[in-house]
């Protein structure tokens, strides 16, 4: 295999060398693979830990832990426990003799951590310190042309510079070792353009700083092209004098198409170095026209538009490869962020792969690009070098709008001036989590924080971390409250959720176990393999730029929906809309649903303005159950699909319930029980001292659905007095009597001749607010196989995470997933589900169908299992197993209790001073225990 790869590599070199001599463009020749999906084996020796002490091979790029070498460590581990192994690499390659006399660099895009490079036994240059930065050495004088060359690289996982260890390897994230990004050769003419930085403003002004090597008297020219290759504007030029190392060049393009996340328009510019009319070297750079401004006490403006960041933090990570990624992963990540209607991403806590920024440029995301430092910082000597490497690599990306110097106290203030000096675009600089240069980026603020600061302060405010995700908490939970305040607060520039993806590694030393170092590893909106969690869809709705006002569809609905355009740059007439009317099946049908669809004319609504969307529905629209409305952006990407109930609970219930067919039920009394025999062999037993259902039996055997209804709170204060029974026609009614003005004024069972059983409950909370409001029943969890239901789904909800669901019929198979822990199955099974119409519980015995004829009722399915450390992410659940709730619990984050996260994080509020039964909370359920 090695011989074959070597032959392919040599053929590529010969082809490319011919191309270079003709085109005089910088040629990139890979010595490694291009990413984790395309690697090249190098010889490898690990000094300590697993598989150490012997020469073997390793794929490059990679982190060596995932290849079975060394030791896994999380950054928060004690220093004495951390692996400090070194990796020794060897790779042999050959370069054409025709390259002699050219300028040749060897380039490393990322290596953890201290990296010493030798070529043919000679040191290429100083040891590089710092993991996430592109560095290079001029190796033209070290190469043997036309013959094999031996590359030797020694990588020390633990740096000899303690400030590098402090900034990079004591952070709250996984730390690895190895050459994890590509290694390649840059081949250029002896006199060449060595670097170039472009600044293209929204007004069409373009300037570039071009660095030269071995320059002679000549000319630098520039030409802008569209991505399709058409020339844009005239050629522009600047004179080059002998020995010049820097030339500034400028031009103006009339009315360029601007870059923004909504319209990521890009161009190419080609710079050509010429001597005596002959092109010597040519380089090409993709860029975008846009202007970034920080206006103090006002906001951040891009292209003269005040922006709100809808962002998230992202680590460069994949569970089977660590920090070694590939272009496909980067594109997929950016597409997922865009799918959640985000417009921004923060690099946590280091610069990303170039292909990630390329994807942000082309698909459209604002980027905060970060110099590493988590509570600790680089010293000035090393840090200065790394800032230069960061800016040199990333300066031309239009997506990068802000630089971050460190994170959470990991700031070296002596490095700030380098960002100002080296960035031709003069982007704003921030110190994430603190007040700096007119910005406040404080982390994990409570809702409506604070006095004279944050949302009530004077600095432009955007938390670079907020709503800390952990298990199912944070991220989408609480976001609706936060975002509405951010959106309507002028000093707010939005914020960045923590974090995009779970950072759980596949432990090759533990039989492939997924390890997140307990609750330390970042816990994200998506799983380690980017499985979508419930918060994903909440964020997608909350951050949808088409913001619909809430409304109910009644018989008087005229097709008009009020909306707000929350885009920054897009008129809604550039979007498109469709509707779908659907008639849903019922629990006794397997027939497909019936639908009608149609297009909706997009209204002319400018960014930040309100308007109306007019649906032209067919005359029979009221015969359907649900109206779905879908919005698409200018590229036809779905923004969100909203669902509006047409059929109310009463209509659905009447379609399902047959009350009359059969014989009336009979009742026998004992001292403590009512024993009822109903149609088709159904037997029911009620406790005469509580009204609770204690036993259900059908012709197929016992049905273990019992011990209810029991109030979630206040059952002990219901003041039950007695249970009575009577017949109303052929209907058997069993009703409880209570003392006046206690928590439960009504509990009534009605058994119909058909065998359907109706339950009516009315109750009040104990006081003005309650943690839980509803009624519980018992059912053994071990007997449940799944549930089919009509309601909002497919993901569960919390009181402070209600958005992102869709009304429909959902089939859910039982699972015991702990969100974000271990091998997960999504959507989770256990939890709360909003807007219940009916449910069919699939059991190891017969199915149980329950129809709900009350609005705003949550179906509760058991209690989710908890991880070892729950922090604020284990809300209270009712007793029992199956519940029907009017009020459920919110969920917190790793660092915040839900009550600090906004109005929806508060307790449920419901109170009636007069205890009028007509104003009590009311619940009507119908039970089919016949197993149909």
mmCIF file of C-alpha atoms in Angstrom, residues 118 124 259 275 320 390 420 550 649 651 666 672 675 707 715 796 858:
data_model
loop_
_atom_site.group_PDB
_atom_site.id
_atom_site.type_symbol
_atom_site.label_atom_id
_atom_site.label_comp_id
_atom_site.label_asym_id
_atom_site.label_seq_id
_atom_site.Cartn_x
_atom_site.Cartn_y
_atom_site.Cartn_z
ATOM 1 C CA UNK A 118 13.544 18.043 10.643
ATOM 2 C CA UNK A 124 13.723 23.253 9.688
ATOM 3 C CA UNK A 259 -21.702 39.716 1.708
ATOM 4 C CA UNK A 275 8.593 41.902 -14.153
ATOM 5 C CA UNK A 320 -14.203 9.115 16.446
ATOM 6 C CA UNK A 390 -4.235 33.438 13.436
ATOM 7 C CA UNK A 420 -5.264 46.271 15.696
ATOM 8 C CA UNK A 550 -50.008 33.725 17.861
ATOM 9 C CA UNK A 649 -60.922 18.863 21.107
ATOM 10 C CA UNK A 651 -64.966 17.845 17.570
ATOM 11 C CA UNK A 666 -74.237 -2.710 36.531
ATOM 12 C CA UNK A 672 -64.923 -0.164 50.389
ATOM 13 C CA UNK A 675 -67.546 -3.105 41.362
ATOM 14 C CA UNK A 707 -54.585 4.398 41.170
ATOM 15 C CA UNK A 715 -54.709 15.550 47.005
ATOM 16 C CA UNK A 796 -41.119 16.367 24.623
ATOM 17 C CA UNK A 858 -49.998 17.744 28.621
#
